[in-house]
Coordinates of C-alpha atoms in Angstrom, one line a residue:
M295 CA -5.2 -23.2 20.2
N296 CA -3.9 -25.6 22.8
N297 CA -5.5 -29.1 23.1
K298 CA -6.8 -28.5 26.6
V299 CA -8.8 -25.4 25.6
S300 CA -10.0 -27.3 22.5
R301 CA -11.2 -30.2 24.6
I302 CA -13.0 -28.0 27.0
R303 CA -14.9 -26.4 24.1
K304 CA -15.6 -29.8 22.7
G305 CA -17.0 -30.9 26.0
V306 CA -19.3 -27.8 26.3
L307 CA -20.6 -28.4 22.8
T308 CA -21.2 -32.1 23.6
G309 CA -23.3 -31.0 26.7
M310 CA -25.3 -28.6 24.6
S311 CA -25.8 -31.3 22.0
L312 CA -27.1 -33.7 24.6
S313 CA -29.8 -31.3 25.7
L314 CA -30.9 -30.7 22.1
L315 CA -31.1 -34.5 21.4
I316 CA -33.3 -35.4 24.5
P317 CA -36.6 -35.5 22.5
I318 CA -35.0 -37.7 19.8
L319 CA -33.3 -40.0 22.3
A320 CA -36.5 -40.3 24.4
A321 CA -38.3 -41.6 21.3
C322 CA -35.4 -44.0 20.6
N323 CA -35.7 -45.4 24.2
S324 CA -39.4 -46.2 23.8
N325 CA -38.4 -49.4 22.0
S326 CA -39.3 -52.2 24.3
E327 CA -36.2 -54.3 23.3
K328 CA -33.9 -51.5 24.3
D329 CA -35.7 -51.1 27.6
D330 CA -35.7 -54.8 28.5
P331 CA -33.3 -55.1 31.6
N332 CA -32.7 -58.7 30.7
N333 CA -31.4 -57.9 27.2
R334 CA -28.2 -56.0 28.1
R335 CA -25.2 -56.2 25.8
V336 CA -21.6 -55.0 25.6
L337 CA -20.3 -53.3 22.5
R338 CA -16.5 -53.2 22.3
V339 CA -15.2 -50.2 20.4
G340 CA -11.5 -50.2 19.4
T341 CA -9.3 -47.2 19.0
M342 CA -5.9 -46.9 17.5
Y343 CA -4.5 -45.1 20.5
G344 CA -5.9 -44.1 23.9
S345 CA -5.7 -44.4 27.6
K346 CA -7.9 -44.3 30.7
S347 CA -6.9 -40.7 31.3
D348 CA -8.5 -39.5 28.1
E349 CA -11.3 -42.1 27.7
S350 CA -13.9 -39.6 28.9
W351 CA -13.0 -37.3 26.0
F352 CA -13.3 -40.1 23.5
R353 CA -16.7 -41.1 25.0
Q354 CA -18.0 -37.6 24.7
Q355 CA -16.9 -37.5 21.1
F356 CA -18.1 -40.9 20.0
T357 CA -20.1 -43.0 22.4
D358 CA -22.1 -41.1 25.1
M359 CA -25.0 -40.2 22.8
F360 CA -25.2 -43.8 21.6
E361 CA -25.3 -45.3 25.1
F362 CA -27.9 -42.7 26.1
S363 CA -30.2 -43.7 23.3
H364 CA -29.5 -47.4 23.5
S365 CA -29.9 -48.0 27.3
N366 CA -29.3 -51.7 27.0
I367 CA -25.9 -51.4 25.4
E368 CA -22.7 -50.7 27.4
I369 CA -19.7 -49.4 25.5
E370 CA -16.3 -50.7 26.3
V371 CA -13.4 -48.7 24.9
V372 CA -10.4 -50.8 23.8
P373 CA -7.2 -48.9 22.7
A374 CA -4.9 -50.9 20.4
I375 CA -2.0 -49.0 22.0
D376 CA -2.3 -47.5 25.5
Y377 CA 0.4 -44.8 25.3
T378 CA 0.5 -44.5 29.1
E379 CA 2.1 -48.0 29.2
M380 CA 5.3 -46.5 27.7
Q381 CA 5.3 -43.3 29.8
F382 CA 7.5 -44.6 32.6
E383 CA 9.5 -47.2 30.7
D384 CA 13.3 -46.9 30.5
Q385 CA 14.9 -45.7 27.3
S386 CA 15.9 -49.1 26.1
K387 CA 12.3 -50.2 26.0
R388 CA 11.2 -47.0 24.3
E389 CA 13.5 -47.7 21.4
N390 CA 11.2 -50.5 20.2
Q391 CA 7.9 -48.7 19.7
P392 CA 4.9 -51.0 19.4
D393 CA 3.8 -51.6 15.8
Q394 CA 0.5 -49.9 15.3
F395 CA -1.0 -52.2 12.7
T396 CA 0.1 -55.3 14.7
R397 CA -1.7 -54.0 17.8
V398 CA -4.8 -53.1 15.9
K399 CA -4.9 -56.6 14.4
E400 CA -4.5 -58.1 17.9
I401 CA -7.6 -56.3 19.3
M402 CA -9.6 -57.2 16.1
S403 CA -8.5 -60.9 16.0
G404 CA -7.9 -62.0 19.6
T405 CA -10.0 -64.1 21.8
N406 CA -12.3 -61.2 22.7
P407 CA -12.2 -59.0 19.5
V408 CA -13.6 -55.5 19.3
D409 CA -16.9 -55.1 17.4
V410 CA -16.3 -51.6 16.0
M411 CA -12.9 -50.1 15.0
I412 CA -12.4 -46.3 14.9
I413 CA -9.7 -45.6 12.4
N414 CA -7.9 -42.2 12.2
D415 CA -5.7 -43.1 9.3
L416 CA -6.9 -43.6 5.7
N417 CA -3.8 -45.8 5.0
M418 CA -4.7 -48.0 7.9
L419 CA -8.2 -48.5 6.5
G420 CA -6.6 -50.0 3.3
Q421 CA -4.4 -52.3 5.3
L422 CA -7.3 -53.6 7.4
V423 CA -9.4 -54.2 4.2
N424 CA -6.4 -56.0 2.6
E425 CA -6.3 -58.3 5.7
S426 CA -10.0 -59.0 5.4
L427 CA -10.5 -57.6 8.9
L428 CA -13.5 -55.3 8.1
K429 CA -17.0 -56.1 7.1
Q430 CA -18.2 -54.6 3.8
L431 CA -20.9 -52.0 4.5
D432 CA -22.5 -51.7 1.0
P433 CA -25.0 -54.6 1.6
L434 CA -26.0 -53.2 5.0
L435 CA -26.6 -49.7 3.5
K436 CA -28.7 -51.3 0.8
D437 CA -30.8 -53.4 3.3
D438 CA -31.5 -50.3 5.5
K439 CA -32.2 -48.1 2.4
I440 CA -29.5 -45.6 3.4
D441 CA -28.7 -43.5 0.4
I442 CA -24.9 -43.1 0.1
N443 CA -25.6 -40.2 -2.4
E444 CA -26.5 -38.1 0.7
F445 CA -22.8 -38.0 1.6
V446 CA -20.1 -35.8 0.0
P447 CA -19.1 -37.8 -3.1
T448 CA -15.4 -37.1 -3.0
I449 CA -15.2 -38.4 0.6
V450 CA -17.1 -41.6 -0.3
E451 CA -14.8 -42.0 -3.3
G452 CA -11.7 -41.5 -1.1
I453 CA -12.9 -44.2 1.3
K454 CA -13.7 -46.6 -1.6
D455 CA -10.2 -46.0 -2.9
Q456 CA -9.0 -47.9 0.1
G457 CA -11.6 -50.6 -0.2
N458 CA -11.1 -51.7 -3.8
G459 CA -14.2 -49.8 -4.9
F460 CA -16.3 -50.8 -1.9
L461 CA -17.2 -49.2 1.5
Y462 CA -15.7 -50.7 4.6
A463 CA -16.1 -47.7 6.8
L464 CA -18.0 -44.4 7.1
T465 CA -17.0 -41.1 8.7
P466 CA -19.4 -38.4 10.0
T467 CA -16.9 -35.6 9.4
F468 CA -13.7 -34.8 7.6
Q469 CA -11.0 -32.1 7.8
P470 CA -10.7 -30.6 4.3
A471 CA -8.3 -28.0 2.9
A472 CA -8.5 -25.3 0.4
L473 CA -6.4 -22.6 -1.3
Y474 CA -7.0 -19.4 0.6
Y475 CA -6.3 -16.1 -1.2
N476 CA -6.2 -12.5 -0.3
K477 CA -8.7 -10.7 -2.5
G478 CA -7.3 -7.2 -1.6
L479 CA -3.8 -8.1 -2.9
F480 CA -5.2 -9.5 -6.2
T481 CA -7.4 -6.4 -6.7
K482 CA -4.5 -4.1 -6.0
A483 CA -2.2 -6.0 -8.4
G484 CA -4.9 -6.1 -11.1
V485 CA -4.7 -9.9 -11.3
D486 CA -7.7 -12.1 -11.7
F487 CA -8.7 -14.1 -8.6
P488 CA -7.8 -17.8 -8.4
K489 CA -10.5 -20.2 -9.4
D490 CA -11.5 -23.8 -8.7
D491 CA -9.8 -26.7 -10.4
M492 CA -6.4 -25.2 -11.0
N493 CA -3.4 -27.4 -11.3
W494 CA -0.1 -26.7 -9.5
D495 CA 1.5 -25.0 -12.6
D496 CA -1.6 -22.7 -12.7
V497 CA -1.1 -21.7 -9.1
F498 CA 2.7 -21.2 -9.4
N499 CA 2.3 -19.0 -12.5
L500 CA -0.3 -17.0 -10.7
A501 CA 2.0 -16.7 -7.6
K502 CA 4.8 -15.4 -9.8
R503 CA 2.6 -12.6 -11.0
M504 CA 1.7 -11.7 -7.4
K505 CA 5.2 -11.4 -5.9
S506 CA 6.5 -7.8 -5.5
G507 CA 8.7 -5.6 -3.4
S508 CA 11.7 -6.6 -1.3
G509 CA 12.7 -6.8 2.4
K510 CA 10.0 -6.0 4.9
D511 CA 7.8 -4.7 2.0
A512 CA 8.0 -7.9 0.0
I513 CA 4.8 -9.6 -1.1
Y514 CA 5.1 -13.4 -1.7
G515 CA 2.8 -15.1 -4.2
F516 CA 2.3 -18.4 -2.4
S517 CA 3.0 -20.5 0.7
F518 CA 2.5 -24.2 1.2
N519 CA 1.2 -23.6 4.8
Q520 CA -0.4 -20.8 6.7
W521 CA 2.6 -20.3 9.0
G522 CA 4.8 -18.8 6.3
A523 CA 8.0 -20.5 5.4
S524 CA 7.6 -23.3 2.8
D525 CA 11.0 -24.9 2.9
S526 CA 10.4 -28.0 5.1
F527 CA 10.4 -31.6 4.0
W528 CA 6.9 -31.9 5.5
D529 CA 5.6 -29.3 2.9
L530 CA 7.4 -31.3 0.1
Q531 CA 5.7 -34.5 1.2
N532 CA 2.3 -33.0 1.3
F533 CA 2.9 -31.4 -2.1
A534 CA 4.0 -34.8 -3.5
A535 CA 1.5 -37.0 -1.7
P536 CA -0.9 -37.5 -4.7
L537 CA 1.9 -38.7 -6.9
Q538 CA 2.8 -41.5 -4.5
L539 CA 6.5 -41.5 -5.4
K540 CA 8.6 -44.3 -3.9
M541 CA 11.8 -43.8 -2.0
Y542 CA 13.0 -47.4 -2.4
D543 CA 11.9 -50.6 -4.3
D544 CA 9.3 -53.1 -3.1
K545 CA 12.0 -55.1 -1.2
G546 CA 13.4 -52.1 0.6
E547 CA 16.8 -52.8 -0.8
T548 CA 17.4 -50.2 -3.5
M549 CA 16.8 -46.5 -3.5
T550 CA 14.6 -45.0 -6.3
V551 CA 14.8 -41.3 -5.6
N552 CA 17.4 -40.3 -8.2
S553 CA 14.7 -40.0 -10.9
Q554 CA 13.3 -37.2 -13.1
Q555 CA 10.1 -37.0 -11.0
W556 CA 11.9 -36.5 -7.7
Q557 CA 14.2 -34.0 -9.4
T558 CA 11.4 -32.0 -10.8
L559 CA 9.7 -31.8 -7.4
W560 CA 12.8 -30.6 -5.6
E561 CA 13.8 -28.2 -8.4
T562 CA 10.3 -26.7 -8.2
M563 CA 10.5 -26.1 -4.5
V564 CA 14.0 -24.6 -4.7
Q565 CA 13.1 -22.4 -7.7
L566 CA 10.1 -21.0 -5.9
K567 CA 12.2 -20.1 -2.9
N568 CA 15.1 -18.7 -4.8
D569 CA 12.7 -16.5 -6.9
R570 CA 11.1 -15.3 -3.7
V571 CA 7.8 -16.6 -4.8
T572 CA 7.5 -18.4 -1.5
P573 CA 8.9 -17.0 1.7
R574 CA 11.9 -18.4 3.5
Q575 CA 12.3 -18.9 7.2
E576 CA 14.2 -15.7 7.7
D577 CA 11.4 -13.8 5.9
M578 CA 9.1 -14.6 8.8
Q579 CA 11.2 -12.7 11.4
Y580 CA 9.3 -9.7 12.7
D581 CA 10.0 -7.6 15.7
Q582 CA 7.0 -7.0 17.9
P583 CA 6.4 -3.3 18.1
E584 CA 6.5 -1.7 21.5
S585 CA 3.0 -0.9 22.7
D586 CA 1.5 0.7 25.8
T587 CA -1.2 -2.0 25.8
G588 CA 1.3 -4.8 26.1
I589 CA -0.7 -6.9 23.5
Y590 CA 1.3 -9.6 21.8
N591 CA 0.3 -9.9 18.1
P592 CA 0.6 -13.6 17.0
Y593 CA -0.4 -12.6 13.4
R594 CA 2.6 -10.3 12.6
S595 CA 4.9 -13.1 11.7
R596 CA 2.2 -15.2 9.9
L597 CA 2.6 -13.6 6.5
F598 CA -0.8 -14.5 4.9
Y599 CA -2.6 -12.9 7.8
S600 CA -0.5 -9.7 7.7
G601 CA -1.1 -9.3 3.9
R602 CA 2.3 -10.4 2.7
V603 CA 1.4 -13.7 1.1
A604 CA -1.2 -13.8 -1.7
M605 CA -2.2 -17.5 -1.5
T606 CA -1.7 -20.3 1.0
I607 CA -2.9 -23.8 1.7
G608 CA -5.0 -24.0 4.8
D609 CA -7.4 -26.3 6.5
Y610 CA -11.1 -25.7 7.3
G611 CA -10.3 -24.4 10.8
M612 CA -8.0 -21.7 9.4
M613 CA -11.0 -19.4 8.9
N614 CA -11.4 -19.3 12.7
E615 CA -8.1 -17.6 13.0
I616 CA -8.9 -15.2 10.2
Q617 CA -12.2 -14.3 11.8
L618 CA -10.5 -13.9 15.2
M619 CA -7.9 -11.5 13.7
N620 CA -10.5 -9.6 11.8
D621 CA -12.7 -9.2 14.9
N622 CA -9.7 -7.8 16.8
S623 CA -8.1 -5.8 14.0
D624 CA -8.5 -2.5 15.8
K625 CA -6.7 -3.8 18.9
L626 CA -4.0 -5.4 16.8
K627 CA -3.7 -2.4 14.5
M628 CA -3.9 -4.6 11.5
E629 CA -5.9 -4.4 8.3
K630 CA -8.8 -6.8 8.1
L631 CA -8.3 -9.7 5.7
D632 CA -10.7 -9.9 2.7
W633 CA -10.4 -13.5 1.7
D634 CA -12.0 -16.4 -0.2
V635 CA -11.0 -20.0 -1.1
V636 CA -10.7 -22.3 -4.1
T637 CA -9.9 -25.9 -4.4
V638 CA -6.4 -27.2 -3.5
P639 CA -4.4 -27.6 -6.7
Y640 CA -3.9 -30.9 -8.4
H641 CA -1.0 -32.6 -10.2
V642 CA -1.5 -33.1 -13.9
G643 CA -2.6 -36.8 -14.3
K644 CA -4.0 -36.8 -10.8
E645 CA -7.0 -34.6 -11.4
G646 CA -9.5 -34.4 -8.5
I647 CA -7.0 -35.6 -5.9
G648 CA -5.8 -33.1 -3.3
G649 CA -3.4 -33.2 -0.4
N650 CA -4.0 -32.0 3.2
I651 CA -7.4 -33.6 3.4
F652 CA -7.9 -35.9 6.5
L653 CA -10.5 -38.4 7.5
G654 CA -10.0 -39.0 11.2
Q655 CA -13.3 -40.6 12.4
L656 CA -13.7 -43.7 10.1
A657 CA -15.9 -46.3 11.8
G658 CA -15.9 -49.9 10.5
I659 CA -17.3 -53.2 11.7
N660 CA -14.8 -55.9 12.6
A661 CA -15.3 -59.0 10.4
N662 CA -14.7 -61.0 13.7
A663 CA -17.2 -59.0 15.7
A664 CA -19.1 -61.0 18.3
N665 CA -21.9 -58.4 18.3
P666 CA -22.2 -57.3 14.6
K667 CA -25.8 -56.2 14.9
D668 CA -25.1 -53.6 17.5
A669 CA -21.9 -52.7 15.8
W670 CA -23.9 -51.7 12.7
E671 CA -26.4 -49.8 14.8
F672 CA -23.4 -47.8 16.2
V673 CA -21.9 -47.1 12.8
K674 CA -25.4 -46.0 11.5
F675 CA -25.9 -43.8 14.5
M676 CA -22.5 -42.2 14.2
N677 CA -23.2 -41.4 10.6
G678 CA -26.9 -40.6 10.9
K679 CA -28.6 -37.3 10.2
E680 CA -29.2 -36.5 13.8
W681 CA -25.6 -36.8 14.8
A682 CA -24.5 -35.1 11.6
K683 CA -26.7 -32.1 12.4
L684 CA -24.9 -31.7 15.8
K685 CA -21.4 -32.3 14.4
S686 CA -22.0 -29.8 11.6
R687 CA -21.6 -27.0 14.3
S688 CA -17.9 -27.9 14.4
T689 CA -15.5 -25.0 13.5
Y690 CA -12.6 -27.2 12.6
E691 CA -14.1 -30.1 10.6
M692 CA -16.9 -30.5 8.1
S693 CA -19.9 -32.8 7.9
A694 CA -19.6 -35.7 5.5
R695 CA -23.3 -35.3 4.8
K696 CA -24.1 -32.9 1.9
E697 CA -27.2 -31.6 3.7
F698 CA -25.1 -30.0 6.5
V699 CA -22.3 -28.5 4.4
K700 CA -23.2 -24.9 4.7
V701 CA -21.5 -21.5 4.9
R702 CA -21.1 -20.4 8.5
D703 CA -23.3 -17.6 9.7
G704 CA -21.9 -14.2 9.1
M705 CA -19.4 -15.5 6.5
N706 CA -19.4 -15.5 2.7
F707 CA -17.0 -17.9 0.9
N708 CA -16.8 -20.6 -1.7
I709 CA -17.7 -23.6 0.5
D710 CA -17.7 -26.0 -2.5
A711 CA -13.9 -25.6 -2.6
F712 CA -13.7 -27.8 0.5
T713 CA -15.7 -30.7 -1.0
K714 CA -14.5 -31.1 -4.6
M715 CA -11.2 -32.9 -4.0
R716 CA -10.7 -36.6 -3.1
P717 CA -8.2 -37.1 -0.3
A718 CA -4.8 -38.3 -1.2
P719 CA -3.0 -41.1 0.8
A720 CA -1.0 -39.8 3.7
S721 CA 2.3 -38.2 2.9
Y722 CA 4.3 -40.0 5.6
G723 CA 5.2 -43.7 5.8
G724 CA 4.2 -46.0 2.9
N725 CA 1.4 -45.1 0.6
T726 CA 0.8 -48.6 -0.9
L727 CA -0.1 -51.8 0.9
K728 CA 3.2 -53.3 0.0
E729 CA 5.1 -50.3 1.4
Q730 CA 3.1 -50.5 4.6
E731 CA 3.8 -54.2 5.0
L732 CA 7.5 -53.6 4.4
L733 CA 7.5 -50.8 7.0
R734 CA 6.0 -53.2 9.6
E735 CA 8.7 -55.7 8.9
K736 CA 11.4 -53.1 8.9
P737 CA 10.5 -50.1 11.0
N738 CA 14.0 -48.7 10.5
L739 CA 13.0 -47.9 6.9
S740 CA 11.6 -44.6 8.4
M741 CA 15.2 -43.6 8.7
I742 CA 15.3 -43.2 4.9
T743 CA 12.7 -40.4 5.2
D744 CA 14.7 -38.8 8.0
M745 CA 17.8 -38.9 5.7
G746 CA 15.8 -37.3 2.9
S747 CA 14.7 -34.6 5.3
M748 CA 18.3 -33.8 6.3
I749 CA 19.6 -33.7 2.7
Y750 CA 16.6 -31.6 1.5
S751 CA 17.3 -29.1 4.2
Q752 CA 20.9 -28.8 2.9
V753 CA 19.6 -28.3 -0.7
M754 CA 17.0 -25.6 0.4
Q755 CA 19.8 -23.8 2.2
G756 CA 21.9 -23.7 -0.9
N757 CA 24.6 -26.0 0.4
R758 CA 24.0 -28.6 -2.3
T759 CA 22.4 -28.6 -5.8
V760 CA 19.3 -30.7 -6.3
K761 CA 21.2 -33.3 -8.4
E762 CA 23.9 -33.5 -5.7
G763 CA 21.3 -33.9 -3.0
L764 CA 19.4 -36.7 -4.8
A765 CA 22.6 -38.5 -5.7
L766 CA 23.7 -38.3 -2.1
W767 CA 20.3 -39.6 -0.9
E768 CA 20.6 -42.5 -3.3
D769 CA 24.1 -43.4 -2.4
Q770 CA 23.8 -43.0 1.4
G771 CA 20.3 -44.5 1.3
N772 CA 21.5 -47.6 -0.4
A773 CA 24.2 -48.0 2.2
L774 CA 21.6 -47.5 5.0
L775 CA 19.2 -50.0 3.3
Q776 CA 21.8 -52.7 3.6
K777 CA 22.2 -51.9 7.3
I778 CA 18.5 -52.0 7.8
K779 CA 18.4 -55.4 6.0
T780 CA 20.5 -56.8 8.9
T781 CA 19.0 -54.5 11.6
P782 CA 15.3 -54.0 10.7
K783 CA 14.5 -52.8 14.2
G784 CA 16.4 -51.1 17.0
Q785 CA 19.2 -48.6 16.8
I786 CA 21.6 -48.1 13.9
P787 CA 24.1 -45.6 15.5
D788 CA 26.0 -44.7 12.3
A789 CA 22.9 -44.4 10.2
F790 CA 23.6 -40.8 9.1
D791 CA 27.4 -40.7 9.3
G792 CA 27.8 -40.1 5.6
I793 CA 25.8 -36.9 5.7
N794 CA 27.2 -33.6 7.1
T795 CA 24.1 -31.7 7.9
G796 CA 25.7 -28.4 8.6
D797 CA 22.6 -27.5 10.5
S798 CA 21.6 -28.7 13.9
G799 CA 17.9 -28.4 13.0
G800 CA 18.0 -30.6 10.0
I801 CA 15.8 -33.4 11.1
S802 CA 14.0 -33.0 14.5
P803 CA 11.1 -30.7 13.5
Q804 CA 10.2 -32.8 10.5
K805 CA 10.5 -36.1 12.3
K806 CA 8.3 -34.7 15.1
A807 CA 5.7 -33.6 12.7
L808 CA 5.7 -37.0 11.0
M809 CA 5.3 -38.7 14.3
E810 CA 2.5 -36.5 15.5
A811 CA 0.6 -36.8 12.2
S812 CA 0.8 -40.6 12.3
G813 CA -0.3 -40.7 15.9
E814 CA 3.1 -41.6 17.4
V815 CA 3.4 -38.5 19.5
F816 CA 0.6 -37.1 21.7
V817 CA 0.8 -33.6 23.2
D818 CA -1.6 -32.7 26.0

C-alpha cells in the first residue's frame, strides 16, 4: 500500500478516535489547573526526522489528542533532521549526510532542549541511554502506581536490554513478526504443522520435508520474506541479527568476517537455495494470464499467497494482504489461503530473541528537559489505557498493552506468536554501542556492508564459493578499512575496485533498503 493512501486511512482513524474520546477528554479538561489561561506552557517534542510538510501527520499520530485534553499545553515539534533542508542542495553537499545521533544530541542538549524524544530506532535508544541523555522512568512509574506488568513482557524486556536493565522509554505499539504457514500444504503433505518456539534448524528441516515438484509446479518449503526470493543480503542480515556478528574489530581497522560463524550462515543460505528449499529470484517470474476483465493479479508472483511456499516470515500487517486476497479470491481466480502463525525462529543460544520485530514509537524524557513534569504527562498519556484502546484498532501494528492484544474480528490465528519473542537489535549499522560510536566517527564504514552485499550476491549466483567470498571480503575489506582510516567521511572513488560484481544490480537494492530502514530515505 502506498504511503499516501496509508496516511489518509490513518487520518480517518484519528478523526474517528477523536470523536470517541470526547467524553474522556472533557473530564480531563475539568481540571482547573489545565483550564487556567495564565498557566500556559510549551512542551517541546523531538523527532529523529521530519519537516513542516508532514508535521500535521505527526501531530495526528502523537500529539493532537494530548493537546486537546491538556488545553494549557502547546506542543512544539522539533525534528533533529529536517530532510527538506537537503532537498535542493547540490550533490557535493549531499555527499556529507548529517549524522543522525549528533543531530539528536543537539536538540536534546542545546540551549533550548526538547522535553520529550520520540525514537524510532531501538539502537538509538541504547546510544542515548549510554550518553545519559534520557531520564529513567522506573521511579516515575512506581510513584504513579503504573503496573509495568500490564505491558507485553517481551517488549518491556527488549526496551530494558537497551537501558542496562532499566526503562528509559515506553512505546504504545510495536510491529511484530511471526512465521506464517500454509495449513493446506502441510495437510496435503501429511506433515505436522509448525509450532511455537522452534529454532532455525527445526524450521529448515521442516522446510526440506515440504519442498516438492519442479518448474512452475514447484513447492518451496520456506522463504525469508513474503515477497518470494530469499537471496538478498538484507534477508541474511535479518537472519543473523540476533547473533550480533561483527564485520570488523572495535577499532574499525581489521576485518572479522572470515570466521566459522559467518561461513556457517552463508553456507546455510546457499544450501537452502541450491536445494530449492527457498525460491530464487527467477522462480518468482510469472506471466499474467490474459483476462477479459483486465484485472491485474499482484499475488501471482508472491509465492506464499499463490500456495507455492509453505512457510514465510511476515509482519503483523501481512494478514491484511492475505485477507484482501481471500476476500477477492473469486475475482482473482485463486484458492483461498488457509493459514496460521507461530513464533519467529530463534538461533540456538539466543532463545527468545527474534528478528524482524520493530519498536518505532519509543517515547523518552530528556534528562535536560526544561519541562519534565509535562513531559512525563505526555509519555503517560501516550502509553495509557485510553490511547492504547484506540491504537489497538491498527491493522499494521500491535498494542504494547496485554489487555488490547486480541485476535481481530472474523479471524482465527495464534496471536500469542506475535508477543513471545524479544526484539533483536537492528540488522543494519552497528549493533553495539562501540560499533555505533565508531560509525559516527567513520561513516564510510557503511561501505564494508555494501562490499559484503556485492560479494554475497556473487556467491548466491554461484560465481564464487562461500570460502572464496568471505576470503575476498576479508582481503578487500582490510584494504578499504585502511582507506577509511585516512578518509572517514566523503567519497572514496576506488572503494570497490578490487571486486568484479558481474552483476549491475549487486548493491543498489540492498543499500536502498538499509537506508530506508534506518530512516535515511523517505518515500512519499
